[in-house]
PDB file of C-alpha atoms in Angstrom:
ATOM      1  CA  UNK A 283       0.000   0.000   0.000  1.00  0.00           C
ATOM      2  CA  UNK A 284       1.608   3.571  -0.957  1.00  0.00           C
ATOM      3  CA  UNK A 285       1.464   6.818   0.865  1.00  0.00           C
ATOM      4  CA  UNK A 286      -1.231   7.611  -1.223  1.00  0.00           C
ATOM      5  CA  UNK A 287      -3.636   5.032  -0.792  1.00  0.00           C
ATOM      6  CA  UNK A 288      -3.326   5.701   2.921  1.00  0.00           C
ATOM      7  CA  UNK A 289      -4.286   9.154   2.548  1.00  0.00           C
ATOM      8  CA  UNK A 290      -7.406   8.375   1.192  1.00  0.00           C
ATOM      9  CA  UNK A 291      -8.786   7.120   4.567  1.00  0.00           C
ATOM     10  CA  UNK A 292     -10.128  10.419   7.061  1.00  0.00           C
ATOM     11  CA  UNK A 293     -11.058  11.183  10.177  1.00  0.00           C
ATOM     12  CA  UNK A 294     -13.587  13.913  10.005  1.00  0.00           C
ATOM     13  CA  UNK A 295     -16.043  15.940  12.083  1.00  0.00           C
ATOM     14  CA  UNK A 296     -18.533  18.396  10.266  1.00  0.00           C
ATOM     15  CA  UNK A 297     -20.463  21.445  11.636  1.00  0.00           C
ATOM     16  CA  UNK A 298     -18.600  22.114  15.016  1.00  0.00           C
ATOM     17  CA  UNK A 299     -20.362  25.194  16.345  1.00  0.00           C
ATOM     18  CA  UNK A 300     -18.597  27.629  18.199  1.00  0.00           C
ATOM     19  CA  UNK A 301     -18.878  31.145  19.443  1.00  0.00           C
ATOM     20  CA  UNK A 302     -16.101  33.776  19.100  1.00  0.00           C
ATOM     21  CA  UNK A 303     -14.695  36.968  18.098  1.00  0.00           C
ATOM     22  CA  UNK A 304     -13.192  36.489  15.297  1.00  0.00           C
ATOM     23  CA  UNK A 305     -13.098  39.089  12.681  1.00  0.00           C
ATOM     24  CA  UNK A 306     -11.458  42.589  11.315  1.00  0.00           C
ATOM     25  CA  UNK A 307     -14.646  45.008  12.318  1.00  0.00           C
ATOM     26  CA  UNK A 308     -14.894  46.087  15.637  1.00  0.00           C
ATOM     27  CA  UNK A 309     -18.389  44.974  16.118  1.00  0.00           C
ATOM     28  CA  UNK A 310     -17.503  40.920  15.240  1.00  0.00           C
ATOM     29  CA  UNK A 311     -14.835  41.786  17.723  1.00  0.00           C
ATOM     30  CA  UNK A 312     -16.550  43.389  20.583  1.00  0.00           C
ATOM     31  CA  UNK A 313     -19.756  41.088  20.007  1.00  0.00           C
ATOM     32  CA  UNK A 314     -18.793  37.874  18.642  1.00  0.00           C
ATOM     33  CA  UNK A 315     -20.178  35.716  16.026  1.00  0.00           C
ATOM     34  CA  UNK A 316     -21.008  31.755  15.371  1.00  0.00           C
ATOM     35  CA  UNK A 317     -18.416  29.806  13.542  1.00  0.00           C
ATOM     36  CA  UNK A 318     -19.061  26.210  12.005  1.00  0.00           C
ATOM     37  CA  UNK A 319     -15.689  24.682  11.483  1.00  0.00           C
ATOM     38  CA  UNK A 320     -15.170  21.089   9.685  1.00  0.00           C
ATOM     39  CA  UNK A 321     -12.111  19.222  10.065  1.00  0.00           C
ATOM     40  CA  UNK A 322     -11.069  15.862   8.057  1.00  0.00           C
ATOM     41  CA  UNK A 323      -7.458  13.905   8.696  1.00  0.00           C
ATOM     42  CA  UNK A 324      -6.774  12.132   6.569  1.00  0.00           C
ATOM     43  CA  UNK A 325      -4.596   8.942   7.382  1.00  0.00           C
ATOM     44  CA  UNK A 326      -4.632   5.028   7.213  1.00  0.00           C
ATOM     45  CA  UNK A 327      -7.475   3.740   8.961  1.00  0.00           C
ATOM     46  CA  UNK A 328      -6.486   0.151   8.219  1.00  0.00           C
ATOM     47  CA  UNK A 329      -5.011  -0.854  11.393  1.00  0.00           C
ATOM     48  CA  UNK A 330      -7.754   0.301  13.096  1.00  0.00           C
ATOM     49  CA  UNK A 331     -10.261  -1.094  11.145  1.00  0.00           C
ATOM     50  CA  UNK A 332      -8.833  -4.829  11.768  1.00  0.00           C
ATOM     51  CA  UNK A 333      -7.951  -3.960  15.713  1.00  0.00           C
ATOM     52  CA  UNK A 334     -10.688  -2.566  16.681  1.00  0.00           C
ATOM     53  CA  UNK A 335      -8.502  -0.556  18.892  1.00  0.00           C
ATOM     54  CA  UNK A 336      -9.175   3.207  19.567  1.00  0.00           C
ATOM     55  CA  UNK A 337      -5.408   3.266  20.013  1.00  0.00           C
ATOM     56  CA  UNK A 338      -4.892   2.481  16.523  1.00  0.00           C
ATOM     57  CA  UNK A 339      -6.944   5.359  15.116  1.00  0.00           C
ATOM     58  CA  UNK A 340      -7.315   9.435  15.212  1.00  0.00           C
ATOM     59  CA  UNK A 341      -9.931  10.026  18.506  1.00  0.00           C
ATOM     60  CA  UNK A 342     -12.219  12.853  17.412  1.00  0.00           C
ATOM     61  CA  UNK A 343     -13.353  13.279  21.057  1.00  0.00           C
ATOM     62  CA  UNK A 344      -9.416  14.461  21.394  1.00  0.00           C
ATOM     63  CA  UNK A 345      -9.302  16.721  17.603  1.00  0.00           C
ATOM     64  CA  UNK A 346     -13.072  18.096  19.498  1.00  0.00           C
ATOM     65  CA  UNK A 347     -11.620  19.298  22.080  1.00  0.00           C
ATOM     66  CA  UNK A 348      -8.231  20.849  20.339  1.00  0.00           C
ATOM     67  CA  UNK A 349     -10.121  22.156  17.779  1.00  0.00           C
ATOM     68  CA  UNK A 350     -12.966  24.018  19.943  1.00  0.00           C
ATOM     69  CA  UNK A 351      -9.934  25.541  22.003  1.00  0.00           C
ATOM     70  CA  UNK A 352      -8.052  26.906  19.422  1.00  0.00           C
ATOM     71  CA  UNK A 353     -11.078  28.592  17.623  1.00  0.00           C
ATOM     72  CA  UNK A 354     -12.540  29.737  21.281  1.00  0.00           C
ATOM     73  CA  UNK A 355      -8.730  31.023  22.147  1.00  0.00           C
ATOM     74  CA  UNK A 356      -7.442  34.312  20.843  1.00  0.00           C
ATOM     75  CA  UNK A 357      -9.113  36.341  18.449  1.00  0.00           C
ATOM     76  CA  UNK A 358      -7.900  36.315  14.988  1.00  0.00           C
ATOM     77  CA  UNK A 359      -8.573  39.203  12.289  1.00  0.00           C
ATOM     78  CA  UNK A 360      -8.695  36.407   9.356  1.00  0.00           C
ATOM     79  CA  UNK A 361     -10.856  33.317   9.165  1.00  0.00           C
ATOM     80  CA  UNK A 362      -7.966  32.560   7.072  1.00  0.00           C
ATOM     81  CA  UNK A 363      -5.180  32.643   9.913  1.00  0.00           C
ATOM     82  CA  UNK A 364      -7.583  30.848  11.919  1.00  0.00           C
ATOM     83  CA  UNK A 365      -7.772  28.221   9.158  1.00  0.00           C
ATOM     84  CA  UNK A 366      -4.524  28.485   9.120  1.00  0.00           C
ATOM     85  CA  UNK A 367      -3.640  27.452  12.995  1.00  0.00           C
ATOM     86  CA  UNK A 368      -5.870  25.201  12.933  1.00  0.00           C
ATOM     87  CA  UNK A 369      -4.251  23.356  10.438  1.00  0.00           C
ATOM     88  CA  UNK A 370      -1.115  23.478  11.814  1.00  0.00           C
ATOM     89  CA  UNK A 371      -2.231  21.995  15.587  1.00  0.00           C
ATOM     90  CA  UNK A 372      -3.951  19.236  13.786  1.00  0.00           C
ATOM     91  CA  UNK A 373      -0.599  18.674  12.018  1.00  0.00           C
ATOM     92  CA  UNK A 374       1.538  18.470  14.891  1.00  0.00           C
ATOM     93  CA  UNK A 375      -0.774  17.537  17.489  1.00  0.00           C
ATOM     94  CA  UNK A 376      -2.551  13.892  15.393  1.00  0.00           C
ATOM     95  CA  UNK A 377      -0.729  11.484  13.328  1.00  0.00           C
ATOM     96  CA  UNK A 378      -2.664  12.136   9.781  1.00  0.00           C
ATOM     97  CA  UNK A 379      -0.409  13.298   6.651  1.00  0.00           C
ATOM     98  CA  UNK A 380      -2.924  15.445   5.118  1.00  0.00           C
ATOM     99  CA  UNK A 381      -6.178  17.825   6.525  1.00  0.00           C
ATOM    100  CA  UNK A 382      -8.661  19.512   5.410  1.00  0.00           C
ATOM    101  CA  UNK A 383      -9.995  22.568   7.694  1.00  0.00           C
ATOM    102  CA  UNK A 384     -13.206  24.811   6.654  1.00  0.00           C
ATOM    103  CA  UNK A 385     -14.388  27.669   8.487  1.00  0.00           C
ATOM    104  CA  UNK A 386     -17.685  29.322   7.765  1.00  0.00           C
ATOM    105  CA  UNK A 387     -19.158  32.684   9.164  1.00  0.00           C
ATOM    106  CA  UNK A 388     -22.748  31.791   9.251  1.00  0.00           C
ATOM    107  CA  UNK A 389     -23.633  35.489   9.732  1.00  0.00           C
ATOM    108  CA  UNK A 390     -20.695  37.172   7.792  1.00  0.00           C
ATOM    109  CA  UNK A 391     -21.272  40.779   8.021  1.00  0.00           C
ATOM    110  CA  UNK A 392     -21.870  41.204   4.073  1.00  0.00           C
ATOM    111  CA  UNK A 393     -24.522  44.375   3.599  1.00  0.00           C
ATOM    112  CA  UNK A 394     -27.651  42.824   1.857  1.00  0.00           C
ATOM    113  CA  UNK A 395     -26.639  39.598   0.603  1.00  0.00           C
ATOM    114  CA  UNK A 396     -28.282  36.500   1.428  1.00  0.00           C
ATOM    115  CA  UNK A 397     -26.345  33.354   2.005  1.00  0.00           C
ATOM    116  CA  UNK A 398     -25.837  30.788   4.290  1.00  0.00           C
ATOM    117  CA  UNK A 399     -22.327  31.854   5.055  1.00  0.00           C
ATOM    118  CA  UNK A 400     -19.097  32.999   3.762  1.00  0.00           C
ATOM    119  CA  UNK A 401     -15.764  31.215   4.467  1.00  0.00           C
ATOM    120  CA  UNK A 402     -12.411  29.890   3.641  1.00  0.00           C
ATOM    121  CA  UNK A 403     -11.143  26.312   2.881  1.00  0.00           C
ATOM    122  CA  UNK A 404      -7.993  25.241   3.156  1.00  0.00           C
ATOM    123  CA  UNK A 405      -5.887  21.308   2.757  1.00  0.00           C
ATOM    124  CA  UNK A 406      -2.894  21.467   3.978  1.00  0.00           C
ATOM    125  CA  UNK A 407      -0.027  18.322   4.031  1.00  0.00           C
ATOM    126  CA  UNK A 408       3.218  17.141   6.751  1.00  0.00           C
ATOM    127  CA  UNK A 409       5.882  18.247   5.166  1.00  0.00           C
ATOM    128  CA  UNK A 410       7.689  15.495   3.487  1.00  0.00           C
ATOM    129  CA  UNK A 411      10.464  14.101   4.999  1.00  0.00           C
ATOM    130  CA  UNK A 412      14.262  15.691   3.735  1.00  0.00           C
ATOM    131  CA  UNK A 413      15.996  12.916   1.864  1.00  0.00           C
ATOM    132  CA  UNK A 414      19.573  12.574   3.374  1.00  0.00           C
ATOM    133  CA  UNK A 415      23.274  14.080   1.709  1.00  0.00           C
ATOM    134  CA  UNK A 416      24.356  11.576  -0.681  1.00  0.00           C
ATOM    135  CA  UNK A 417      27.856  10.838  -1.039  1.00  0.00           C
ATOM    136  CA  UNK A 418      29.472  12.782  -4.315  1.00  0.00           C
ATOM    137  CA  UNK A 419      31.631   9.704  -5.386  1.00  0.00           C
ATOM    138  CA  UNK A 420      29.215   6.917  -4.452  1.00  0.00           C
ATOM    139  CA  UNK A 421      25.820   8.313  -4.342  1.00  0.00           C
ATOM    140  CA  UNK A 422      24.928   6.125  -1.547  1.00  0.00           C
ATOM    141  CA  UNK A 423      23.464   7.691   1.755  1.00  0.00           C
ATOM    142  CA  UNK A 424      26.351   9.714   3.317  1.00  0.00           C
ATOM    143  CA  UNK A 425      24.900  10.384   7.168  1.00  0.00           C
ATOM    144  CA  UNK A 426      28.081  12.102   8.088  1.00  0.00           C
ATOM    145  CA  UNK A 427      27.254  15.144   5.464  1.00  0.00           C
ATOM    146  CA  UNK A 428      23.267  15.363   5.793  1.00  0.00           C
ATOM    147  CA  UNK A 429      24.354  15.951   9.602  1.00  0.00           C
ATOM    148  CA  UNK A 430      26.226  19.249   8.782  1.00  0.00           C
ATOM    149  CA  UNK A 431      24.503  22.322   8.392  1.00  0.00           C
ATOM    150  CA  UNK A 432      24.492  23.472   4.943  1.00  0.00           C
ATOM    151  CA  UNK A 433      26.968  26.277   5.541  1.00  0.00           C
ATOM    152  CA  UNK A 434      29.677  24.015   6.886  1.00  0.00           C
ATOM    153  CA  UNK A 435      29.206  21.246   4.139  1.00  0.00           C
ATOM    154  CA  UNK A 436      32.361  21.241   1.797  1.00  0.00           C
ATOM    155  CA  UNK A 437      32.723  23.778  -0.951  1.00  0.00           C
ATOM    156  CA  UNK A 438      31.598  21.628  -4.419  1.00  0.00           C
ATOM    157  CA  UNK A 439      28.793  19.644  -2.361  1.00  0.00           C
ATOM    158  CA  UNK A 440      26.271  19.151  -4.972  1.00  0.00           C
ATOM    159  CA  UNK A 441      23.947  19.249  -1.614  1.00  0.00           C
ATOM    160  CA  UNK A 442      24.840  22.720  -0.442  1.00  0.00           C
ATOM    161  CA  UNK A 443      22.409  24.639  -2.157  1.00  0.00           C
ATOM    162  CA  UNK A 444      19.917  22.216  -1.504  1.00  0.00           C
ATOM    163  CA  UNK A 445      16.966  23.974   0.885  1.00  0.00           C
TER     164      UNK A 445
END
C-alpha cells in the first residue's frame, strides 16, 4: 500500500459550532459571532479497522476538544489565519499526513446579501520528509554530510544549495 492510498482514509467531524470573536470590524470583535468549522485527517485507517482498537486510530473526542480551544482562544482578524492554525495543531498535534480545515461565518457581516455563510477552505499536508546528503563519489546515503549544516558542508557539495 503507498502513501497515497493511505491518505485516502479520514477522520472527520462536520459542523462544530462555536462562538467567538473572530473578525477585522470592531463589532464581530466586541460582540462575537457563530463559527461552524469542519475538520477531516486524513490517514490510514487500516489498522484500526482490523484492531478494533481506539489506540490504533485518530480520537475525534481528542481533535473536538483541540479544535474548539483553538477557535474559542485568541481572536484572529482572518478566518484565514484561523484556518490556518488550525491546520497546523492538527498537524503536529494527530498522526494524519494530510487535513482539510473549513471555516464558515454563518452570519458574515456582508450588507444585503443572502447566504448561508461565507468562508475559507484550506488542505494542507506534513511536510515530506528531507531525503539525506548523498555521497558525491558513491551516491549512496552519506549520514556524516546530511548531519552538517548546509553552511559548513564542503565547498563543491552538490547538496549545499539544496533547501
Amino acid at each position: 500500500m503507498t502513501l497515497h492510498d493511505d491518505a485516502q482514509d479520514a477522520v472527520f467531524l462536520e459542523g462544530m459550532r462555536f462562538y467567538a470573536f473572530h473578525g477585522v470590524n470592531a463589532a464581530e470583535q466586541e460582540l462575537g459571532q457563530r463559527f461552524i468549522v469542519d475538520v477531516a485527517l486524513y490517514t490510514n485507517l487500516r489498522p484500526a479497522g482490523r484492531s478494533d482498537d481506539l489506540a490504533d486510530t485518530i480520537n475525534y473526542s481528542s481533535v473536538y476538544k483541540r479544535v474548539r480551544a483553538v477557535v474559542e482562544g485568541p481572536p484572529r482578524r482572518l478566518i484565514e489565519t484561523l484556518a490556518e492554525d488550525l491546520a497546523a495543531m492538527l498537524l503536529a498535534e494527530f498522526p494524519a499526513q494530510r487535513v482539510v480545515v473549513t471555516v464558515r461565518k454563518p452570519e458574515a457581516p456582508l450588507r444585503g446579501a443572502m447566504l448561508d455563510a461565507a468562508g475559507v477552505r484550506i488542505d494542507r499536508r506534513r511536510p515530506a520528509a528531507r531525503r539525506p546528503a548523498r555521497h558525491p563519489g558513491t551516491g549512496r546515503p552519506d549520514v556524516r554530510r546530511s548531519l552538517l549544516r548546509p553552511e559548513r558542508r564542503p565547498r563543491g557539495d552538490p547538496e549545499r544549495d539544496l533547501p
